[in-house]
PDB file of C-alpha atoms in Angstrom:
ATOM      1  CA  MET A   1      89.038  77.360  47.607  1.00 61.00           C
ATOM      2  CA  PRO A   2      90.758  79.559  50.406  1.00 62.00           C
ATOM      3  CA  ALA A   3      88.940  82.303  51.154  1.00 56.00           C
ATOM      4  CA  ASN A   4      91.722  84.580  50.852  1.00 56.00           C
ATOM      5  CA  SER A   5      91.772  85.046  47.148  1.00 48.00           C
ATOM      6  CA  SER A   6      93.617  88.288  45.867  1.00 41.00           C
ATOM      7  CA  SER A   7      90.955  89.085  44.056  1.00 39.00           C
ATOM      8  CA  ASP A   8      88.825  89.845  46.960  1.00 44.00           C
ATOM      9  CA  GLN A   9      92.166  92.317  49.158  1.00 42.00           C
ATOM     10  CA  ARG A  10      92.216  95.028  46.137  1.00 39.00           C
ATOM     11  CA  PRO A  11      92.191  97.955  48.437  1.00 40.00           C
ATOM     12  CA  SER A  12      90.123 101.183  47.317  1.00 41.00           C
ATOM     13  CA  ASN A  13      90.992 104.747  46.221  1.00 42.00           C
ATOM     14  CA  THR A  14      90.706 105.543  49.889  1.00 40.00           C
ATOM     15  CA  ASP A  15      92.697 102.879  51.002  1.00 42.00           C
ATOM     16  CA  THR A  16      95.965 103.864  48.687  1.00 40.00           C
ATOM     17  CA  ASP A  17      95.578 107.101  49.000  1.00 45.00           C
ATOM     18  CA  SER A  18      95.649 107.984  52.911  1.00 41.00           C
ATOM     19  CA  GLY A  19      96.592 105.329  54.203  1.00 44.00           C
ATOM     20  CA  THR A  20      99.460 103.775  56.202  1.00 43.00           C
ATOM     21  CA  ARG A  21     101.144 100.131  54.669  1.00 46.00           C
ATOM     22  CA  GLY A  22     100.451  98.612  58.137  1.00 44.00           C
ATOM     23  CA  ARG A  23      96.425 100.217  57.265  1.00 44.00           C
ATOM     24  CA  ARG A  24      96.085  98.392  54.643  1.00 45.00           C
ATOM     25  CA  ARG A  25      96.574  94.989  55.789  1.00 45.00           C
ATOM     26  CA  ALA A  26      94.930  96.152  58.493  1.00 52.00           C
ATOM     27  CA  GLN A  27      90.963  96.673  56.090  1.00 64.00           C
ATOM     28  CA  HIS A  28      93.178  94.368  54.085  1.00 76.00           C
ATOM     29  CA  ALA A  29      92.916  89.810  54.200  1.00 84.00           C
ATOM     30  CA  PRO A  30      96.661  89.285  52.415  1.00 89.00           C
ATOM     31  CA  ARG A  31      96.834  87.825  48.644  1.00 90.00           C
ATOM     32  CA  ARG A  32      97.789  83.960  47.808  1.00 94.00           C
ATOM     33  CA  GLY A  33      99.069  84.057  44.183  1.00 95.00           C
ATOM     34  CA  LYS A  34      97.624  80.858  42.544  1.00 96.00           C
ATOM     35  CA  LEU A  35     100.075  78.546  43.943  1.00 96.00           C
ATOM     36  CA  PHE A  36      98.870  79.212  47.425  1.00 96.00           C
ATOM     37  CA  HIS A  37      95.571  78.354  46.011  1.00 96.00           C
ATOM     38  CA  LEU A  38      96.432  75.305  43.864  1.00 96.00           C
ATOM     39  CA  LEU A  39      98.603  73.365  46.533  1.00 97.00           C
ATOM     40  CA  TRP A  40      95.593  74.327  49.213  1.00 97.00           C
ATOM     41  CA  PRO A  41      93.857  71.681  48.688  1.00 96.00           C
ATOM     42  CA  VAL A  42      96.573  69.570  50.296  1.00 97.00           C
ATOM     43  CA  THR A  43      97.914  71.652  52.270  1.00 97.00           C
ATOM     44  CA  SER A  44      95.232  72.786  54.432  1.00 97.00           C
ATOM     45  CA  TYR A  45      94.278  69.512  54.906  1.00 97.00           C
ATOM     46  CA  VAL A  46      97.515  67.694  56.911  1.00 97.00           C
ATOM     47  CA  VAL A  47      98.274  71.621  57.643  1.00 97.00           C
ATOM     48  CA  THR A  48      94.446  71.137  60.057  1.00 97.00           C
ATOM     49  CA  ASN A  49      94.847  67.690  60.015  1.00 96.00           C
ATOM     50  CA  VAL A  50      97.836  67.007  61.693  1.00 97.00           C
ATOM     51  CA  THR A  51      97.451  70.853  64.154  1.00 97.00           C
ATOM     52  CA  VAL A  52      94.385  68.530  65.328  1.00 96.00           C
ATOM     53  CA  THR A  53      96.240  65.325  66.376  1.00 96.00           C
ATOM     54  CA  LEU A  54      99.144  67.829  68.272  1.00 97.00           C
ATOM     55  CA  LEU A  55      96.065  69.617  70.054  1.00 97.00           C
ATOM     56  CA  TRP A  56      94.151  66.279  70.855  1.00 97.00           C
ATOM     57  CA  LEU A  57      97.903  65.851  72.859  1.00 97.00           C
ATOM     58  CA  VAL A  58      97.244  69.036  74.553  1.00 96.00           C
ATOM     59  CA  PHE A  59      93.625  67.942  75.283  1.00 97.00           C
ATOM     60  CA  PHE A  60      93.073  65.320  75.512  1.00 96.00           C
ATOM     61  CA  VAL A  61      96.223  63.783  77.493  1.00 96.00           C
ATOM     62  CA  PHE A  62      98.197  67.356  78.875  1.00 97.00           C
ATOM     63  CA  ASN A  63      94.067  67.918  80.466  1.00 97.00           C
ATOM     64  CA  ARG A  64      91.574  65.622  81.049  1.00 95.00           C
ATOM     65  CA  THR A  65      88.649  67.035  77.814  1.00 97.00           C
ATOM     66  CA  VAL A  66      84.658  65.095  77.825  1.00 96.00           C
ATOM     67  CA  VAL A  67      82.627  65.460  74.993  1.00 97.00           C
ATOM     68  CA  ILE A  68      78.933  65.362  75.771  1.00 97.00           C
ATOM     69  CA  GLY A  69      76.210  64.333  73.041  1.00 97.00           C
ATOM     70  CA  ARG A  70      78.657  64.247  69.937  1.00 97.00           C
ATOM     71  CA  ARG A  71      76.170  62.255  67.667  1.00 96.00           C
ATOM     72  CA  ASN A  72      74.099  65.852  67.339  1.00 97.00           C
ATOM     73  CA  VAL A  73      76.572  66.822  65.097  1.00 97.00           C
ATOM     74  CA  GLY A  74      75.881  64.406  62.976  1.00 95.00           C
ATOM     75  CA  GLU A  75      78.327  64.799  59.505  1.00 95.00           C
ATOM     76  CA  GLU A  76      75.205  66.875  57.127  1.00 96.00           C
ATOM     77  CA  ARG A  77      77.290  69.579  54.509  1.00 96.00           C
ATOM     78  CA  ASN A  78      75.216  72.975  56.162  1.00 98.00           C
ATOM     79  CA  THR A  79      76.371  72.266  59.033  1.00 98.00           C
ATOM     80  CA  LEU A  80      76.925  75.444  62.201  1.00 98.00           C
ATOM     81  CA  LEU A  81      78.263  75.376  65.030  1.00 98.00           C
ATOM     82  CA  LEU A  82      77.311  77.515  66.893  1.00 98.00           C
ATOM     83  CA  SER A  83      80.313  77.783  69.921  1.00 98.00           C
ATOM     84  CA  ASN A  84      80.236  80.322  72.889  1.00 97.00           C
ATOM     85  CA  HIS A  85      84.042  82.034  73.181  1.00 96.00           C
ATOM     86  CA  GLN A  86      86.479  81.238  76.250  1.00 95.00           C
ATOM     87  CA  SER A  87      90.261  81.480  74.760  1.00 95.00           C
ATOM     88  CA  MET A  88      91.673  81.746  71.143  1.00 93.00           C
ATOM     89  CA  LEU A  89      91.829  77.749  71.243  1.00 95.00           C
ATOM     90  CA  ASP A  90      88.091  77.207  70.818  1.00 96.00           C
ATOM     91  CA  SER A  91      87.226  76.918  67.297  1.00 95.00           C
ATOM     92  CA  PHE A  92      89.847  73.717  67.388  1.00 96.00           C
ATOM     93  CA  LEU A  93      88.650  72.470  69.849  1.00 97.00           C
ATOM     94  CA  VAL A  94      84.993  72.472  69.164  1.00 98.00           C
ATOM     95  CA  GLY A  95      86.041  70.938  65.688  1.00 97.00           C
ATOM     96  CA  LEU A  96      88.110  68.349  67.298  1.00 96.00           C
ATOM     97  CA  ALA A  97      85.835  67.293  69.322  1.00 97.00           C
ATOM     98  CA  ALA A  98      82.991  67.330  66.470  1.00 97.00           C
ATOM     99  CA  PHE A  99      84.629  64.970  63.840  1.00 97.00           C
ATOM    100  CA  TYR A 100      89.000  63.488  64.903  1.00 96.00           C
ATOM    101  CA  PRO A 101      89.579  61.348  64.067  1.00 96.00           C
ATOM    102  CA  GLN A 102      86.975  61.265  61.426  1.00 96.00           C
ATOM    103  CA  SER A 103      89.128  64.503  59.147  1.00 96.00           C
ATOM    104  CA  TRP A 104      91.858  61.825  58.391  1.00 96.00           C
ATOM    105  CA  LEU A 105      89.396  60.325  55.867  1.00 96.00           C
ATOM    106  CA  LYS A 106      86.405  63.096  55.423  1.00 95.00           C
ATOM    107  CA  PRO A 107      88.064  66.795  54.407  1.00 94.00           C
ATOM    108  CA  GLN A 108      85.123  68.306  53.861  1.00 93.00           C
ATOM    109  CA  LEU A 109      84.837  68.257  57.239  1.00 96.00           C
ATOM    110  CA  ILE A 110      87.169  70.402  58.004  1.00 96.00           C
ATOM    111  CA  PRO A 111      84.890  73.800  59.933  1.00 97.00           C
ATOM    112  CA  TRP A 112      85.678  76.545  58.305  1.00 98.00           C
ATOM    113  CA  ASN A 113      86.161  79.252  61.431  1.00 96.00           C
ATOM    114  CA  PRO A 114      86.466  82.666  60.794  1.00 93.00           C
ATOM    115  CA  ALA A 115      88.850  84.024  62.596  1.00 92.00           C
ATOM    116  CA  ALA A 116      89.917  87.647  63.751  1.00 89.00           C
ATOM    117  CA  ALA A 117      92.377  89.824  61.586  1.00 91.00           C
ATOM    118  CA  GLU A 118      94.249  91.179  64.856  1.00 88.00           C
ATOM    119  CA  ASN A 119      94.353  87.577  66.338  1.00 87.00           C
ATOM    120  CA  PHE A 120      95.133  85.559  63.380  1.00 92.00           C
ATOM    121  CA  TYR A 121      97.251  87.579  60.450  1.00 93.00           C
ATOM    122  CA  LYS A 122      99.477  89.941  62.867  1.00 89.00           C
ATOM    123  CA  ASN A 123     103.034  87.979  60.497  1.00 92.00           C
ATOM    124  CA  PRO A 124     103.149  86.174  57.358  1.00 93.00           C
ATOM    125  CA  LEU A 125     103.732  82.938  58.967  1.00 95.00           C
ATOM    126  CA  LEU A 126     100.242  82.798  60.750  1.00 95.00           C
ATOM    127  CA  ALA A 127      98.554  84.101  57.753  1.00 96.00           C
ATOM    128  CA  TRP A 128     100.222  81.161  55.849  1.00 97.00           C
ATOM    129  CA  LEU A 129      98.494  78.843  58.900  1.00 97.00           C
ATOM    130  CA  ALA A 130      95.084  80.591  59.996  1.00 97.00           C
ATOM    131  CA  ASP A 131      94.522  80.959  55.348  1.00 97.00           C
ATOM    132  CA  ASN A 132      95.675  76.679  55.582  1.00 97.00           C
ATOM    133  CA  TRP A 133      92.883  76.021  59.291  1.00 97.00           C
ATOM    134  CA  LYS A 134      89.998  76.988  57.189  1.00 97.00           C
ATOM    135  CA  CYS A 135      89.763  80.075  58.352  1.00 97.00           C
ATOM    136  CA  ILE A 136      88.444  83.381  57.212  1.00 95.00           C
ATOM    137  CA  TRP A 137      89.158  87.262  57.732  1.00 93.00           C
ATOM    138  CA  VAL A 138      87.748  88.812  59.207  1.00 92.00           C
ATOM    139  CA  ARG A 139      88.611  93.467  59.683  1.00 86.00           C
ATOM    140  CA  GLU A 140      89.407  93.851  63.378  1.00 73.00           C
ATOM    141  CA  GLY A 141      85.900  96.315  63.994  1.00 64.00           C
ATOM    142  CA  ARG A 142      83.917  93.844  62.809  1.00 61.00           C
ATOM    143  CA  ARG A 143      81.029  94.056  60.809  1.00 74.00           C
ATOM    144  CA  ASP A 144      82.943  93.394  58.118  1.00 80.00           C
ATOM    145  CA  LEU A 145      80.210  92.838  54.957  1.00 87.00           C
ATOM    146  CA  HIS A 146      82.348  90.989  52.597  1.00 90.00           C
ATOM    147  CA  ALA A 147      83.581  87.885  55.431  1.00 92.00           C
ATOM    148  CA  LEU A 148      79.626  87.709  55.623  1.00 93.00           C
ATOM    149  CA  HIS A 149      80.045  87.177  52.073  1.00 94.00           C
ATOM    150  CA  ARG A 150      82.339  84.782  52.110  1.00 94.00           C
ATOM    151  CA  MET A 151      80.584  82.828  54.855  1.00 96.00           C
ATOM    152  CA  ILE A 152      77.453  82.292  52.924  1.00 96.00           C
ATOM    153  CA  GLN A 153      80.007  80.870  50.053  1.00 96.00           C
ATOM    154  CA  VAL A 154      81.772  78.516  51.785  1.00 97.00           C
ATOM    155  CA  LEU A 155      78.836  77.406  54.781  1.00 97.00           C
ATOM    156  CA  PRO A 156      76.170  75.612  52.180  1.00 97.00           C
ATOM    157  CA  ARG A 157      79.307  73.435  51.118  1.00 95.00           C
ATOM    158  CA  GLY A 158      81.043  72.147  54.470  1.00 96.00           C
ATOM    159  CA  VAL A 159      80.652  72.813  57.717  1.00 98.00           C
ATOM    160  CA  MET A 160      81.518  76.080  59.494  1.00 98.00           C
ATOM    161  CA  THR A 161      82.297  77.440  63.792  1.00 98.00           C
ATOM    162  CA  LEU A 162      81.060  80.435  64.391  1.00 97.00           C
ATOM    163  CA  PHE A 163      81.087  82.572  68.026  1.00 96.00           C
ATOM    164  CA  PRO A 164      77.922  84.628  68.512  1.00 95.00           C
ATOM    165  CA  GLU A 165      79.387  85.920  71.028  1.00 94.00           C
ATOM    166  CA  GLY A 166      82.292  88.149  69.358  1.00 89.00           C
ATOM    167  CA  THR A 167      84.417  87.666  71.079  1.00 89.00           C
ATOM    168  CA  ARG A 168      86.470  85.671  74.457  1.00 92.00           C
ATOM    169  CA  SER A 169      84.191  86.047  77.861  1.00 92.00           C
ATOM    170  CA  ARG A 170      86.769  86.693  80.643  1.00 88.00           C
ATOM    171  CA  ASP A 171      85.370  84.999  83.037  1.00 88.00           C
ATOM    172  CA  GLY A 172      83.052  81.222  81.214  1.00 89.00           C
ATOM    173  CA  THR A 173      79.603  83.062  81.534  1.00 92.00           C
ATOM    174  CA  VAL A 174      77.940  82.343  77.736  1.00 95.00           C
ATOM    175  CA  GLY A 175      77.505  86.384  76.377  1.00 94.00           C
ATOM    176  CA  PRO A 176      74.951  88.339  74.222  1.00 95.00           C
ATOM    177  CA  GLY A 177      75.119  85.919  70.401  1.00 95.00           C
ATOM    178  CA  ARG A 178      75.425  89.593  67.889  1.00 94.00           C
ATOM    179  CA  PRO A 179      73.184  89.550  64.615  1.00 94.00           C
ATOM    180  CA  GLY A 180      75.528  88.911  62.815  1.00 93.00           C
ATOM    181  CA  PRO A 181      75.175  84.665  62.621  1.00 95.00           C
ATOM    182  CA  GLY A 182      71.743  85.271  62.184  1.00 97.00           C
ATOM    183  CA  LEU A 183      71.581  87.236  59.232  1.00 95.00           C
ATOM    184  CA  LEU A 184      74.057  84.316  58.030  1.00 97.00           C
ATOM    185  CA  ILE A 185      71.969  81.421  59.605  1.00 98.00           C
ATOM    186  CA  LEU A 186      68.721  83.548  57.705  1.00 97.00           C
ATOM    187  CA  ALA A 187      70.901  83.383  53.653  1.00 96.00           C
ATOM    188  CA  THR A 188      71.190  79.603  53.871  1.00 97.00           C
ATOM    189  CA  ARG A 189      69.397  78.173  56.219  1.00 97.00           C
ATOM    190  CA  PRO A 190      72.017  75.572  58.058  1.00 98.00           C
ATOM    191  CA  ARG A 191      71.210  72.237  60.363  1.00 98.00           C
ATOM    192  CA  VAL A 192      72.435  75.507  63.105  1.00 98.00           C
ATOM    193  CA  ILE A 193      74.196  73.115  66.340  1.00 98.00           C
ATOM    194  CA  PRO A 194      74.724  74.646  69.591  1.00 98.00           C
ATOM    195  CA  VAL A 195      77.583  74.496  71.906  1.00 98.00           C
ATOM    196  CA  ALA A 196      78.567  74.477  75.249  1.00 98.00           C
ATOM    197  CA  ILE A 197      82.834  74.984  76.477  1.00 97.00           C
ATOM    198  CA  ASP A 198      83.727  75.392  79.289  1.00 96.00           C
ATOM    199  CA  GLY A 199      86.912  74.697  81.010  1.00 95.00           C
ATOM    200  CA  MET A 200      88.767  76.616  78.138  1.00 96.00           C
ATOM    201  CA  GLN A 201      89.264  80.090  80.258  1.00 92.00           C
ATOM    202  CA  ALA A 202      91.373  78.058  83.035  1.00 93.00           C
ATOM    203  CA  VAL A 203      93.430  76.908  80.359  1.00 96.00           C
ATOM    204  CA  LEU A 204      94.566  79.042  78.408  1.00 95.00           C
ATOM    205  CA  PRO A 205      93.637  81.961  79.229  1.00 90.00           C
ATOM    206  CA  ILE A 206      93.087  86.227  77.782  1.00 88.00           C
ATOM    207  CA  GLY A 207      96.917  86.974  77.027  1.00 87.00           C
ATOM    208  CA  ARG A 208      98.684  83.761  77.666  1.00 90.00           C
ATOM    209  CA  TYR A 209     100.094  81.814  74.875  1.00 89.00           C
ATOM    210  CA  ILE A 210     101.002  78.447  76.429  1.00 93.00           C
ATOM    211  CA  PRO A 211      97.884  76.637  77.108  1.00 95.00           C
ATOM    212  CA  ARG A 212      98.773  74.826  80.617  1.00 96.00           C
ATOM    213  CA  ILE A 213      97.428  71.764  81.530  1.00 95.00           C
ATOM    214  CA  PHE A 214      96.088  68.996  84.081  1.00 96.00           C
ATOM    215  CA  LYS A 215      92.435  71.092  83.373  1.00 95.00           C
ATOM    216  CA  ARG A 216      88.795  70.039  83.573  1.00 95.00           C
ATOM    217  CA  ILE A 217      87.439  70.576  79.993  1.00 96.00           C
ATOM    218  CA  VAL A 218      83.933  70.057  79.190  1.00 97.00           C
ATOM    219  CA  VAL A 219      82.133  70.435  75.180  1.00 97.00           C
ATOM    220  CA  SER A 220      78.788  69.755  75.058  1.00 98.00           C
ATOM    221  CA  PHE A 221      76.747  69.199  71.227  1.00 98.00           C
ATOM    222  CA  GLY A 222      73.020  69.808  71.818  1.00 98.00           C
ATOM    223  CA  SER A 223      69.954  69.171  69.550  1.00 97.00           C
ATOM    224  CA  PRO A 224      69.708  71.057  66.495  1.00 98.00           C
ATOM    225  CA  VAL A 225      67.907  74.792  67.053  1.00 98.00           C
ATOM    226  CA  ASP A 226      64.933  75.167  65.433  1.00 97.00           C
ATOM    227  CA  TYR A 227      63.921  78.101  63.832  1.00 97.00           C
ATOM    228  CA  THR A 228      62.206  77.406  61.387  1.00 96.00           C
ATOM    229  CA  ASP A 229      58.983  79.805  62.248  1.00 96.00           C
ATOM    230  CA  LEU A 230      61.694  82.919  61.911  1.00 97.00           C
ATOM    231  CA  LEU A 231      61.394  82.155  58.146  1.00 96.00           C
ATOM    232  CA  ALA A 232      58.611  83.586  57.784  1.00 94.00           C
ATOM    233  CA  MET A 233      59.769  86.575  59.553  1.00 95.00           C
ATOM    234  CA  PRO A 234      61.487  89.407  57.321  1.00 94.00           C
ATOM    235  CA  ARG A 235      64.921  89.829  57.021  1.00 93.00           C
ATOM    236  CA  THR A 236      65.968  91.933  58.943  1.00 95.00           C
ATOM    237  CA  ARG A 237      68.426  92.637  62.770  1.00 95.00           C
ATOM    238  CA  GLU A 238      65.832  92.079  64.443  1.00 97.00           C
ATOM    239  CA  THR A 239      64.965  88.657  63.652  1.00 97.00           C
ATOM    240  CA  ALA A 240      68.865  88.062  63.190  1.00 97.00           C
ATOM    241  CA  GLN A 241      68.831  88.942  66.505  1.00 97.00           C
ATOM    242  CA  ALA A 242      65.895  86.912  67.591  1.00 98.00           C
ATOM    243  CA  VAL A 243      67.430  83.656  65.873  1.00 98.00           C
ATOM    244  CA  VAL A 244      70.403  84.348  67.453  1.00 98.00           C
ATOM    245  CA  ASP A 245      69.224  85.279  71.143  1.00 98.00           C
ATOM    246  CA  ARG A 246      66.921  81.085  70.509  1.00 98.00           C
ATOM    247  CA  ALA A 247      70.558  79.865  70.113  1.00 98.00           C
ATOM    248  CA  MET A 248      72.268  82.111  72.062  1.00 98.00           C
ATOM    249  CA  ALA A 249      69.406  80.823  74.895  1.00 98.00           C
ATOM    250  CA  ALA A 250      70.161  76.601  74.305  1.00 98.00           C
ATOM    251  CA  ILE A 251      73.552  77.527  74.941  1.00 98.00           C
ATOM    252  CA  ARG A 252      73.047  78.934  77.960  1.00 97.00           C
ATOM    253  CA  LEU A 253      70.997  76.037  79.075  1.00 97.00           C
ATOM    254  CA  GLN A 254      74.192  73.639  78.215  1.00 97.00           C
ATOM    255  CA  HIS A 255      76.010  75.993  79.839  1.00 97.00           C
ATOM    256  CA  ALA A 256      74.843  75.801  82.421  1.00 96.00           C
ATOM    257  CA  GLU A 257      74.263  72.095  82.409  1.00 95.00           C
ATOM    258  CA  LEU A 258      79.150  71.818  82.744  1.00 94.00           C
ATOM    259  CA  ARG A 259      78.806  74.249  85.543  1.00 92.00           C
ATOM    260  CA  ARG A 260      76.274  72.125  87.733  1.00 91.00           C
ATOM    261  CA  ARG A 261      78.346  69.088  86.972  1.00 88.00           C
ATOM    262  CA  ARG A 262      81.168  70.530  87.507  1.00 85.00           C
ATOM    263  CA  ARG A 263      79.903  71.631  91.373  1.00 85.00           C
ATOM    264  CA  ARG A 264      78.809  68.231  91.653  1.00 85.00           C
ATOM    265  CA  ASP A 265      82.184  66.581  91.472  1.00 79.00           C
ATOM    266  CA  VAL A 266      84.141  68.164  93.453  1.00 73.00           C
ATOM    267  CA  ALA A 267      80.948  67.865  95.386  1.00 73.00           C
ATOM    268  CA  ALA A 268      81.895  64.662  94.901  1.00 71.00           C
ATOM    269  CA  VAL A 269      85.829  64.564  95.459  1.00 69.00           C
ATOM    270  CA  ASP A 270      85.589  66.777  98.447  1.00 65.00           C
ATOM    271  CA  GLU A 271      82.841  64.224 100.561  1.00 71.00           C
ATOM    272  CA  ALA A 272      85.428  61.153  99.113  1.00 75.00           C
ATOM    273  CA  ARG A 273      88.416  63.280 101.272  1.00 73.00           C
ATOM    274  CA  GLY A 274      86.264  63.661 104.315  1.00 65.00           C
TER     275      GLY A 274
END
């Protein structure tokens, strides 16, 4: 089922009395009717796979993308891909690098993607596409308990991509993680795969909407993060932050290795040119 059902978006009396129509849109995901829900398994499958096929051209034909460690992902349900965040296309890149073209034959591999309302729900067409991309509407300002509840519902039955930093990096470095993903991990106990992306800030930097071409992108999937010792601790915000910090440490190590690899490649090219 899509993340945004009509029963989930009834505005409160406070919203109705004091908010404008635009404010209600900012606080609640779009309403979807019965026909949308009936067709969603088919439309989501088609829309997502067609989209990632087109983006495969962007990533692997018009840009040079290298995928490392794909075997670490596997195809198990209840798998959470935690990645650093560099561009608005990162969720497509991670899902494509992990599961394409298998997703054409195994639609359960299409990841769920929590999506910022201010970026992916700007207008009705983009909102319709986002819902069919298996996006989970996350309100502007974050700390959205409804979105977290929805993630807890869908993750055990599938795969999800999540960006613990909560926002895109402006310089490509890996920032600190927020505790929200840790709460999700403690509640669902998924396989947590650390993912490091490098190069996407050059392809689609903040403020740009058309991808650049002839760039180099690398996606690295690490071994599953072991957080079993933290499960014995009280399920608090501090424990959730500790889980996220452990995953972010793995992402930083992978990202640092990608940067070292890039520097070695540049040095080799310079040496070859003499």
